[in-house]
Amino acid sequence: MILVTGGAGFIGANFVLDWLATEGTPVVNLDKLTYAGNAGNLESLRNDGRHHFVHADINERERVGALLRQHRPRAIVHFAAESHVDRSIHGPGEFVHTNVVGTLSLLEEARAYWSGLAGAERDRFRFLHVSTDEVYGSLGADDPAFSETTPYAPNSPYAASKAGSDHLVRAYHHTYGLPTVTTNCSNNYGPLQFPEKLIPLMILNALAGKPLPVYGDGKNVRDWLYVGDHCAGIRAALARGRPGETYNIGGNSEKTNLEVVHTLCALLDELQPAGAPHAKLITFVKDRPGHDRRYAINATKIRDELGWGPQERFETGLRRTVRWYLDNKGWTDNVTSGAYRHWIDANYRERGTA
Ligand code: NAD
Ligand code: TDX
């Protein structure tokens, strides 16, 4: 049994599905179901007795403590977070509430539970904290990629809140001996990603014939990783990662935003042709404040120590992703109703494309 937090979100849901298909041991999935959490992501597990869903906030300490005592998980895999940089610019408070205070709550309950374990159960317990490359700040064009020893320099409220959570996790290992492992991953893409993020937003806008809003000059670089590869990296870190260590996970696949959008447009021209090339919809809009220029991950440590490397190439992963969005219109219709529209209005009206 493992306890997953945030398992109804993009990466968490992919992880739960992947875990049950590979490891196969039961999962308790604790999720608050914010706008980004979607119980429909786990619809295929409706009759699967190995998946136990709990609708709760990681800040509800008594419930978290009771769940740990009841299910006695051998690990906590912590995905729950507010995860969108633009939303953190509009409202940082929720990011501190969930990412910093929520992680502290979870660490406290994990420590109480772990302290009560003995023998082999205590030795094998792990707290795996899922974090991001954004904690390292921004790279210049010729800088070496982020390694585990790159100093923290978070630039957005989102990145600062994730950095705060990483530091708390580190301190709980150093001070209390809690067996933590932290992973810092680059930009993910794939099925089930909420369409506020670059790739699914561009796919859905293009299909609707709407402008494709590229921030600034479109030359910001991200290091893209297929979500299934991230899930495999987390499983490797959980199985073989050394307590107290951090592992960077990345796709070795740096692309400018414009390259990504043009590739998506070409895929859509092939798979769902419209009258005109989709690239005609590309519209340059006002930049994100404090927009990090470049992220890149050096994933040598996880490769050498844990034998992990990305399996999916960007071109094939993106094609799979576009196909998934084309084949799952019911999912996108469901998540883009209601509150989603308010966010799109708020974020893109000020950029002139709502
Ligand atoms: P997401 O926004 O799609 O999902 C987050 C999930 O957490 C949702 O299901 C939401 O309901 C849940 N949640 C939010 N607040 C909660 C709370 N207080 N209590 C319980 N559940 C809560 O995020 P994602 O893209 O799947 O990211 C998952 C994790 O991976 C995050 O910690 C994020 O920082 C990290 N990460 C994401 C990326 C990426 O490219 N998406 C890259 C590196 C790291
Ligand atoms: O409409 C857009 N236009 C645009 O040009 C959006 C939504 C984004 N962008 C740009 C901003 C970034 O340079 O695309 C790039 C990617 O943006 P996001 O998808 O918002 O991701 P990013 O800000 O890079 O952060 C992501 O990767 C690290 C995740 O959202 C984080 O949760 C993760 O930690």
Short mmCIF file of C-alpha atoms and ligand atoms in Angstrom, two decimals:
data_model
loop_
_atom_site.label_atom_id
_atom_site.label_comp_id
_atom_site.label_asym_id
_atom_site.label_seq_id
_atom_site.Cartn_x
_atom_site.Cartn_y
_atom_site.Cartn_z
CA MET A 1 0.00 0.00 0.00
CA ILE A 2 1.20 3.50 -0.87
CA LEU A 3 -0.44 6.87 -0.14
CA VAL A 4 -0.50 9.27 -3.09
CA THR A 5 -1.49 12.93 -2.69
CA GLY A 6 -2.82 14.88 -5.69
CA GLY A 7 -3.54 11.69 -7.61
CA ALA A 8 -6.52 13.20 -9.46
CA GLY A 9 -4.32 15.79 -11.19
CA PHE A 10 -2.31 15.44 -14.37
CA ILE A 11 0.88 13.70 -13.23
CA GLY A 12 -0.68 12.11 -10.13
CA ALA A 13 -3.42 10.38 -12.16
CA ASN A 14 -0.90 9.18 -14.73
CA PHE A 15 1.22 7.88 -11.84
CA VAL A 16 -1.67 6.02 -10.16
CA LEU A 17 -2.64 4.36 -13.47
CA ASP A 18 0.99 3.53 -14.20
CA TRP A 19 1.58 2.21 -10.67
CA LEU A 20 -1.40 -0.13 -10.76
CA ALA A 21 -0.34 -1.39 -14.20
CA THR A 22 3.27 -2.03 -13.16
CA GLU A 23 3.68 -2.51 -9.39
CA GLY A 24 0.04 -3.43 -8.86
CA THR A 25 -0.06 -2.86 -5.10
CA PRO A 26 -2.96 -0.83 -3.61
CA VAL A 27 -3.05 2.97 -3.64
CA VAL A 28 -4.80 5.34 -1.26
CA ASN A 29 -5.30 8.52 -3.28
CA LEU A 30 -5.89 11.71 -1.28
CA ASP A 31 -6.95 14.71 -3.35
CA LYS A 32 -8.82 17.94 -2.64
CA LEU A 33 -10.28 18.03 -6.18
CA THR A 34 -9.43 21.65 -6.87
CA TYR A 35 -10.15 23.00 -10.36
CA ALA A 36 -7.11 20.94 -11.50
CA GLY A 37 -8.23 17.66 -9.93
CA ASN A 38 -10.68 15.52 -11.84
CA ALA A 39 -12.14 12.28 -10.52
CA GLY A 40 -12.91 11.41 -14.17
CA ASN A 41 -9.16 10.94 -14.71
CA LEU A 42 -9.48 7.71 -12.71
CA GLU A 43 -12.78 6.54 -14.20
CA SER A 44 -11.13 3.35 -15.50
CA LEU A 45 -10.41 2.38 -11.86
CA ARG A 46 -14.06 2.65 -10.77
CA ASN A 47 -14.33 -1.10 -10.10
CA ASP A 48 -10.70 -1.65 -9.15
CA GLY A 49 -10.48 -2.58 -5.46
CA ARG A 50 -6.80 -1.59 -5.39
CA HIS A 51 -7.67 2.12 -5.70
CA HIS A 52 -9.11 3.87 -2.67
CA PHE A 53 -9.99 7.54 -3.30
CA VAL A 54 -10.23 10.00 -0.40
CA HIS A 55 -11.58 13.51 -1.02
CA ALA A 56 -9.54 15.63 1.43
CA ASP A 57 -7.06 18.49 1.78
CA ILE A 58 -3.46 17.69 2.80
CA ASN A 59 -3.93 20.39 5.44
CA GLU A 60 -6.59 18.29 7.21
CA ARG A 61 -4.08 16.82 9.59
CA GLU A 62 -6.40 14.62 11.63
CA ARG A 63 -7.74 12.92 8.52
CA VAL A 64 -4.26 12.43 7.10
CA GLY A 65 -3.03 10.98 10.41
CA ALA A 66 -6.02 8.63 10.65
CA LEU A 67 -5.48 7.44 7.06
CA LEU A 68 -1.83 6.66 7.78
CA ARG A 69 -2.68 4.70 10.92
CA GLN A 70 -5.49 2.84 9.16
CA HIS A 71 -3.70 1.87 5.94
CA ARG A 72 -0.06 1.73 7.14
CA PRO A 73 1.45 2.72 3.76
CA ARG A 74 5.06 1.88 3.00
CA ALA A 75 5.44 5.21 1.23
CA ILE A 76 3.87 8.60 0.68
CA VAL A 77 4.22 9.99 -2.86
CA HIS A 78 3.43 13.70 -2.65
CA PHE A 79 2.14 15.35 -5.85
CA ALA A 80 -0.55 17.63 -4.39
CA ALA A 81 0.19 21.24 -5.25
CA GLU A 82 -0.99 24.37 -6.94
CA SER A 83 1.00 24.03 -10.14
CA HIS A 84 0.35 26.85 -12.63
CA VAL A 85 2.85 29.74 -12.74
CA ASP A 86 0.37 32.25 -14.24
CA ARG A 87 -2.17 31.54 -11.50
CA SER A 88 0.54 32.06 -8.88
CA ILE A 89 1.12 35.53 -10.33
CA HIS A 90 -2.60 36.34 -10.04
CA GLY A 91 -2.93 34.86 -6.51
CA PRO A 92 0.11 33.59 -4.60
CA GLY A 93 -1.72 32.90 -1.30
CA GLU A 94 -3.18 29.54 -2.28
CA PHE A 95 0.28 28.44 -3.42
CA VAL A 96 1.73 29.05 0.03
CA HIS A 97 -1.30 27.41 1.67
CA THR A 98 -1.00 24.15 -0.28
CA ASN A 99 2.62 23.93 -1.39
CA VAL A 100 4.31 25.17 1.79
CA VAL A 101 1.85 24.82 4.69
CA GLY A 102 0.27 21.70 3.16
CA THR A 103 3.63 20.02 2.72
CA LEU A 104 4.51 20.91 6.32
CA SER A 105 1.22 19.35 7.52
CA LEU A 106 1.96 16.19 5.56
CA LEU A 107 5.53 16.01 6.85
CA GLU A 108 4.31 16.36 10.44
CA GLU A 109 1.82 13.53 10.05
CA ALA A 110 4.36 11.40 8.19
CA ARG A 111 6.90 11.93 10.98
CA ALA A 112 4.37 10.97 13.68
CA TYR A 113 3.40 7.83 11.74
CA TRP A 114 6.98 6.82 10.86
CA SER A 115 8.15 7.36 14.47
CA GLY A 116 5.64 4.73 15.55
CA LEU A 117 6.97 2.11 13.11
CA ALA A 118 9.58 -0.47 14.00
CA GLY A 119 11.97 -2.89 12.29
CA ALA A 120 11.62 -3.54 8.57
CA GLU A 121 8.47 -1.42 8.26
CA ARG A 122 10.35 1.61 9.61
CA ASP A 123 13.45 0.93 7.48
CA ARG A 124 11.63 0.77 4.21
CA PHE A 125 9.27 3.73 4.70
CA ARG A 126 9.83 6.61 2.23
CA PHE A 127 8.41 10.12 1.82
CA LEU A 128 8.82 10.94 -1.87
CA HIS A 129 8.40 14.63 -2.64
CA VAL A 130 7.64 15.52 -6.26
CA SER A 131 9.14 18.88 -7.17
CA THR A 132 10.19 20.96 -10.14
CA ASP A 133 13.20 22.35 -11.99
CA GLU A 134 11.76 25.87 -11.55
CA VAL A 135 13.30 26.08 -8.06
CA TYR A 136 16.70 26.61 -9.73
CA GLY A 137 15.62 29.80 -11.52
CA SER A 138 16.48 30.69 -15.10
CA LEU A 139 19.42 29.75 -17.35
CA GLY A 140 21.21 31.81 -19.99
CA ALA A 141 21.54 30.32 -23.48
CA ASP A 142 25.03 28.90 -22.83
CA ASP A 143 24.74 27.97 -19.14
CA PRO A 144 25.15 24.31 -18.14
CA ALA A 145 21.91 22.49 -17.29
CA PHE A 146 20.61 22.39 -13.69
CA SER A 147 22.22 19.71 -11.52
CA GLU A 148 21.30 18.69 -7.96
CA THR A 149 23.91 21.12 -6.62
CA THR A 150 22.71 24.19 -8.56
CA PRO A 151 21.80 26.88 -5.97
CA TYR A 152 18.09 27.57 -5.54
CA ALA A 153 16.90 30.83 -7.14
CA PRO A 154 13.10 30.61 -7.57
CA ASN A 155 11.60 33.49 -9.57
CA SER A 156 7.80 33.05 -9.54
CA PRO A 157 5.54 32.69 -6.50
CA TYR A 158 4.91 29.10 -7.69
CA ALA A 159 8.64 28.33 -7.84
CA ALA A 160 9.23 30.02 -4.47
CA SER A 161 6.48 27.94 -2.84
CA LYS A 162 7.91 24.71 -4.31
CA ALA A 163 11.40 25.74 -3.14
CA GLY A 164 9.97 26.32 0.35
CA SER A 165 8.47 22.83 0.34
CA ASP A 166 11.76 21.30 -0.87
CA HIS A 167 13.61 22.99 2.01
CA LEU A 168 11.11 21.67 4.55
CA VAL A 169 11.51 18.14 3.18
CA ARG A 170 15.28 18.48 3.39
CA ALA A 171 15.04 19.75 6.98
CA TYR A 172 12.78 16.86 8.04
CA HIS A 173 15.42 14.43 6.85
CA HIS A 174 18.33 16.34 8.35
CA THR A 175 16.69 17.11 11.69
CA TYR A 176 14.37 14.16 12.34
CA GLY A 177 15.85 11.49 10.08
CA LEU A 178 12.60 11.10 8.10
CA PRO A 179 13.57 8.98 5.04
CA THR A 180 12.73 11.48 2.31
CA VAL A 181 13.61 11.46 -1.40
CA THR A 182 13.00 14.55 -3.58
CA THR A 183 12.69 14.58 -7.37
CA ASN A 184 12.99 17.83 -9.37
CA CYS A 185 11.52 17.38 -12.82
CA SER A 186 11.31 19.46 -15.99
CA ASN A 187 8.12 20.32 -17.96
CA ASN A 188 5.81 17.35 -18.44
CA TYR A 189 3.35 16.76 -21.26
CA GLY A 190 0.96 13.95 -22.18
CA PRO A 191 -2.63 12.75 -21.63
CA LEU A 192 -4.81 14.29 -18.88
CA GLN A 193 -2.92 17.60 -18.65
CA PHE A 194 -5.23 20.46 -17.71
CA PRO A 195 -5.56 22.85 -20.68
CA GLU A 196 -4.20 25.89 -18.86
CA LYS A 197 -0.64 24.66 -19.64
CA LEU A 198 1.10 25.40 -22.94
CA ILE A 199 0.66 22.15 -24.90
CA PRO A 200 -2.99 21.26 -24.18
CA LEU A 201 -4.03 24.93 -24.35
CA MET A 202 -2.52 25.24 -27.83
CA ILE A 203 -4.13 21.99 -29.02
CA LEU A 204 -7.60 23.00 -27.86
CA ASN A 205 -7.32 26.58 -29.13
CA ALA A 206 -6.11 25.37 -32.52
CA LEU A 207 -9.00 22.89 -32.80
CA ALA A 208 -11.43 25.70 -31.98
CA GLY A 209 -9.81 28.07 -34.52
CA LYS A 210 -8.83 30.47 -31.70
CA PRO A 211 -5.59 32.48 -31.47
CA LEU A 212 -2.52 30.57 -30.19
CA PRO A 213 -1.16 33.02 -27.56
CA VAL A 214 2.66 32.91 -27.48
CA TYR A 215 4.10 34.96 -24.61
CA GLY A 216 6.82 37.49 -25.44
CA ASP A 217 9.09 36.50 -28.34
CA GLY A 218 8.36 32.75 -27.99
CA LYS A 219 12.05 31.96 -27.55
CA ASN A 220 11.83 30.79 -23.93
CA VAL A 221 13.18 27.26 -23.68
CA ARG A 222 11.69 24.33 -21.72
CA ASP A 223 13.09 20.77 -21.38
CA TRP A 224 10.09 18.55 -22.22
CA LEU A 225 9.49 15.12 -20.71
CA TYR A 226 6.68 12.68 -21.51
CA VAL A 227 4.63 12.12 -18.35
CA GLY A 228 5.05 8.33 -18.49
CA ASP A 229 8.82 8.79 -18.30
CA HIS A 230 8.38 11.01 -15.23
CA CYS A 231 6.26 8.31 -13.59
CA ALA A 232 8.98 5.72 -14.27
CA GLY A 233 11.57 8.08 -12.76
CA ILE A 234 9.51 8.48 -9.61
CA ARG A 235 9.12 4.70 -9.32
CA ALA A 236 12.90 4.32 -9.65
CA ALA A 237 13.53 7.00 -7.01
CA LEU A 238 11.06 5.32 -4.68
CA ALA A 239 12.56 1.87 -5.17
CA ARG A 240 16.25 2.70 -5.15
CA GLY A 241 16.72 6.39 -4.25
CA ARG A 242 18.88 7.05 -1.21
CA PRO A 243 17.12 8.74 1.74
CA GLY A 244 17.98 12.43 2.01
CA GLU A 245 18.97 12.66 -1.66
CA THR A 246 17.46 14.67 -4.48
CA TYR A 247 17.29 13.49 -8.11
CA ASN A 248 16.79 15.68 -11.17
CA ILE A 249 14.55 14.21 -13.86
CA GLY A 250 14.53 15.66 -17.37
CA GLY A 251 13.81 14.83 -20.98
CA ASN A 252 17.06 16.00 -22.60
CA SER A 253 14.70 17.69 -25.02
CA GLU A 254 15.09 21.47 -25.02
CA LYS A 255 12.69 23.35 -27.29
CA THR A 256 11.65 26.98 -27.66
CA ASN A 257 7.95 27.59 -27.14
CA LEU A 258 7.67 28.57 -30.79
CA GLU A 259 9.19 25.25 -31.88
CA VAL A 260 6.65 23.41 -29.72
CA VAL A 261 3.71 25.39 -31.11
CA HIS A 262 4.85 24.96 -34.73
CA THR A 263 5.28 21.21 -34.21
CA LEU A 264 1.77 21.01 -32.75
CA CYS A 265 0.37 22.98 -35.69
CA ALA A 266 2.05 20.63 -38.18
CA LEU A 267 0.66 17.58 -36.35
CA LEU A 268 -2.84 19.06 -36.35
CA ASP A 269 -2.56 19.99 -40.05
CA GLU A 270 -1.93 16.28 -40.68
CA LEU A 271 -4.37 14.71 -38.19
CA GLN A 272 -7.23 17.25 -38.24
CA PRO A 273 -6.78 19.52 -41.28
CA ALA A 274 -8.58 22.86 -41.22
CA GLY A 275 -9.03 25.16 -44.24
CA ALA A 276 -5.79 27.03 -43.51
CA PRO A 277 -2.57 25.97 -41.77
CA HIS A 278 -3.03 26.08 -37.97
CA ALA A 279 0.19 28.11 -37.66
CA LYS A 280 -1.74 31.10 -39.03
CA LEU A 281 -3.40 31.28 -35.59
CA ILE A 282 -0.10 32.00 -33.78
CA THR A 283 -0.41 35.36 -31.99
CA PHE A 284 2.35 37.02 -29.97
CA VAL A 285 0.95 38.41 -26.71
CA LYS A 286 2.16 40.32 -23.66
CA ASP A 287 4.86 38.39 -21.81
CA ARG A 288 4.52 36.64 -18.44
CA PRO A 289 5.98 38.92 -15.71
CA GLY A 290 9.37 37.58 -14.58
CA HIS A 291 9.23 34.92 -17.32
CA ASP A 292 12.13 32.45 -16.89
CA ARG A 293 14.13 32.26 -20.11
CA ARG A 294 15.43 28.73 -20.12
CA TYR A 295 15.19 25.50 -18.10
CA ALA A 296 17.36 22.45 -18.77
CA ILE A 297 18.00 19.41 -16.59
CA ASN A 298 21.17 17.41 -16.18
CA ALA A 299 19.77 13.96 -15.35
CA THR A 300 23.13 12.19 -15.03
CA LYS A 301 22.68 11.33 -11.34
CA ILE A 302 19.39 9.44 -11.73
CA ARG A 303 20.76 7.71 -14.84
CA ASP A 304 24.01 6.59 -13.19
CA GLU A 305 22.62 5.77 -9.73
CA LEU A 306 19.15 4.47 -10.50
CA GLY A 307 19.39 3.41 -14.15
CA TRP A 308 16.60 5.74 -15.31
CA GLY A 309 16.43 7.53 -18.67
CA PRO A 310 13.63 8.91 -20.86
CA GLN A 311 12.17 6.36 -23.29
CA GLU A 312 9.85 8.54 -25.35
CA ARG A 313 11.16 10.93 -28.02
CA PHE A 314 9.55 14.39 -28.11
CA GLU A 315 8.20 13.94 -31.66
CA THR A 316 6.50 10.60 -30.93
CA GLY A 317 5.33 11.69 -27.46
CA LEU A 318 3.76 14.84 -28.88
CA ARG A 319 2.01 12.84 -31.60
CA ARG A 320 0.59 10.46 -28.95
CA THR A 321 -0.54 13.47 -26.93
CA VAL A 322 -2.30 15.20 -29.82
CA ARG A 323 -4.05 11.93 -30.69
CA TRP A 324 -5.18 11.56 -27.07
CA TYR A 325 -6.78 15.02 -27.06
CA LEU A 326 -8.45 14.31 -30.42
CA ASP A 327 -9.81 10.99 -29.11
CA ASN A 328 -11.01 12.35 -25.76
CA LYS A 329 -13.29 15.28 -26.60
CA GLY A 330 -15.63 14.28 -23.73
CA TRP A 331 -12.79 14.80 -21.25
CA THR A 332 -11.87 18.22 -22.64
CA ASP A 333 -15.51 19.37 -22.85
CA ASN A 334 -15.90 18.40 -19.21
CA VAL A 335 -12.81 20.23 -17.89
CA THR A 336 -13.27 23.35 -20.03
CA SER A 337 -16.78 24.12 -18.82
CA GLY A 338 -17.47 26.53 -15.96
CA ALA A 339 -14.54 27.84 -13.92
CA TYR A 340 -12.01 27.22 -16.72
CA ARG A 341 -13.62 29.95 -18.82
CA HIS A 342 -13.19 32.51 -16.02
CA TRP A 343 -9.48 31.73 -15.84
CA ILE A 344 -9.00 31.99 -19.60
CA ASP A 345 -10.83 35.35 -19.55
CA ALA A 346 -8.74 36.66 -16.65
CA ASN A 347 -5.36 35.55 -18.02
CA TYR A 348 -5.78 36.29 -21.71
CA ARG A 349 -7.98 39.40 -21.70
CA GLU A 350 -5.08 41.40 -20.24
CA ARG A 351 -2.95 39.97 -23.06
CA GLY A 352 -5.53 40.94 -25.68
CA THR A 353 -6.58 37.46 -26.88
CA ALA A 354 -9.55 36.44 -24.69
P1 NAD B 1 -2.05 19.53 -11.30
O1 NAD B 1 -2.31 20.97 -10.99
O2 NAD B 1 -2.53 18.95 -12.59
O3 NAD B 1 -2.65 18.62 -10.13
C1 NAD B 1 -2.53 18.92 -8.77
C2 NAD B 1 -3.45 18.00 -7.98
O4 NAD B 1 -3.30 18.31 -6.57
C3 NAD B 1 -4.93 18.18 -8.31
O5 NAD B 1 -5.56 16.93 -8.43
C4 NAD B 1 -5.48 18.95 -7.10
O6 NAD B 1 -6.85 18.70 -6.84
C5 NAD B 1 -4.58 18.44 -5.99
N1 NAD B 1 -4.49 19.38 -4.85
C6 NAD B 1 -4.24 20.71 -4.91
N2 NAD B 1 -4.24 21.24 -3.68
C7 NAD B 1 -4.48 20.21 -2.82
C8 NAD B 1 -4.58 20.12 -1.40
N3 NAD B 1 -4.44 21.21 -0.62
N4 NAD B 1 -4.83 18.92 -0.84
C9 NAD B 1 -4.97 17.81 -1.63
N5 NAD B 1 -4.89 17.84 -2.97
C10 NAD B 1 -4.64 19.02 -3.56
O7 NAD B 1 -0.48 19.37 -11.14
P2 NAD B 1 0.54 18.43 -11.95
O8 NAD B 1 0.99 19.13 -13.17
O9 NAD B 1 -0.01 17.06 -12.02
O10 NAD B 1 1.78 18.45 -10.93
C11 NAD B 1 1.88 17.50 -9.87
C12 NAD B 1 3.13 17.77 -9.08
O11 NAD B 1 4.27 17.69 -9.92
C13 NAD B 1 3.18 19.17 -8.44
O12 NAD B 1 3.75 19.05 -7.17
C14 NAD B 1 4.07 19.97 -9.38
O13 NAD B 1 4.72 21.00 -8.67
C15 NAD B 1 5.03 18.90 -9.84
N6 NAD B 1 5.63 19.10 -11.16
C16 NAD B 1 4.84 19.36 -12.26
C17 NAD B 1 5.43 19.51 -13.51
C18 NAD B 1 4.60 19.76 -14.74
O14 NAD B 1 5.18 19.98 -15.82
N7 NAD B 1 3.30 19.71 -14.69
C19 NAD B 1 6.82 19.40 -13.64
C20 NAD B 1 7.60 19.15 -12.51
C21 NAD B 1 6.98 18.99 -11.27
O1 TDX B 2 -0.62 30.58 -23.17
C1 TDX B 2 0.59 30.35 -22.95
N1 TDX B 2 1.53 30.87 -23.79
C2 TDX B 2 2.87 30.70 -23.60
O2 TDX B 2 3.68 31.21 -24.38
C3 TDX B 2 1.03 29.54 -21.84
C4 TDX B 2 0.04 28.93 -20.89
C5 TDX B 2 2.38 29.37 -21.67
N2 TDX B 2 3.28 29.95 -22.51
C6 TDX B 2 4.73 29.74 -22.27
C7 TDX B 2 5.22 30.04 -20.87
C8 TDX B 2 6.36 29.06 -20.70
O3 TDX B 2 7.56 29.60 -21.22
O4 TDX B 2 4.99 28.34 -22.46
C9 TDX B 2 5.96 27.85 -21.54
C10 TDX B 2 5.34 26.73 -20.72
O5 TDX B 2 4.34 27.31 -19.90
P1 TDX B 2 3.48 26.42 -18.87
O6 TDX B 2 2.85 25.30 -19.61
O7 TDX B 2 2.61 27.36 -18.09
O8 TDX B 2 4.63 25.77 -17.98
P2 TDX B 2 5.82 26.40 -17.09
O9 TDX B 2 5.51 27.77 -16.66
O10 TDX B 2 7.10 26.16 -17.84
O11 TDX B 2 5.73 25.43 -15.80
C11 TDX B 2 5.53 24.00 -15.97
O12 TDX B 2 6.71 23.29 -15.81
C12 TDX B 2 7.25 23.14 -14.53
C13 TDX B 2 4.47 23.47 -15.00
O13 TDX B 2 3.27 24.24 -15.13
C14 TDX B 2 4.94 23.49 -13.59
O14 TDX B 2 3.98 22.91 -12.72
C15 TDX B 2 6.21 22.69 -13.53
O15 TDX B 2 6.74 22.73 -12.24
#
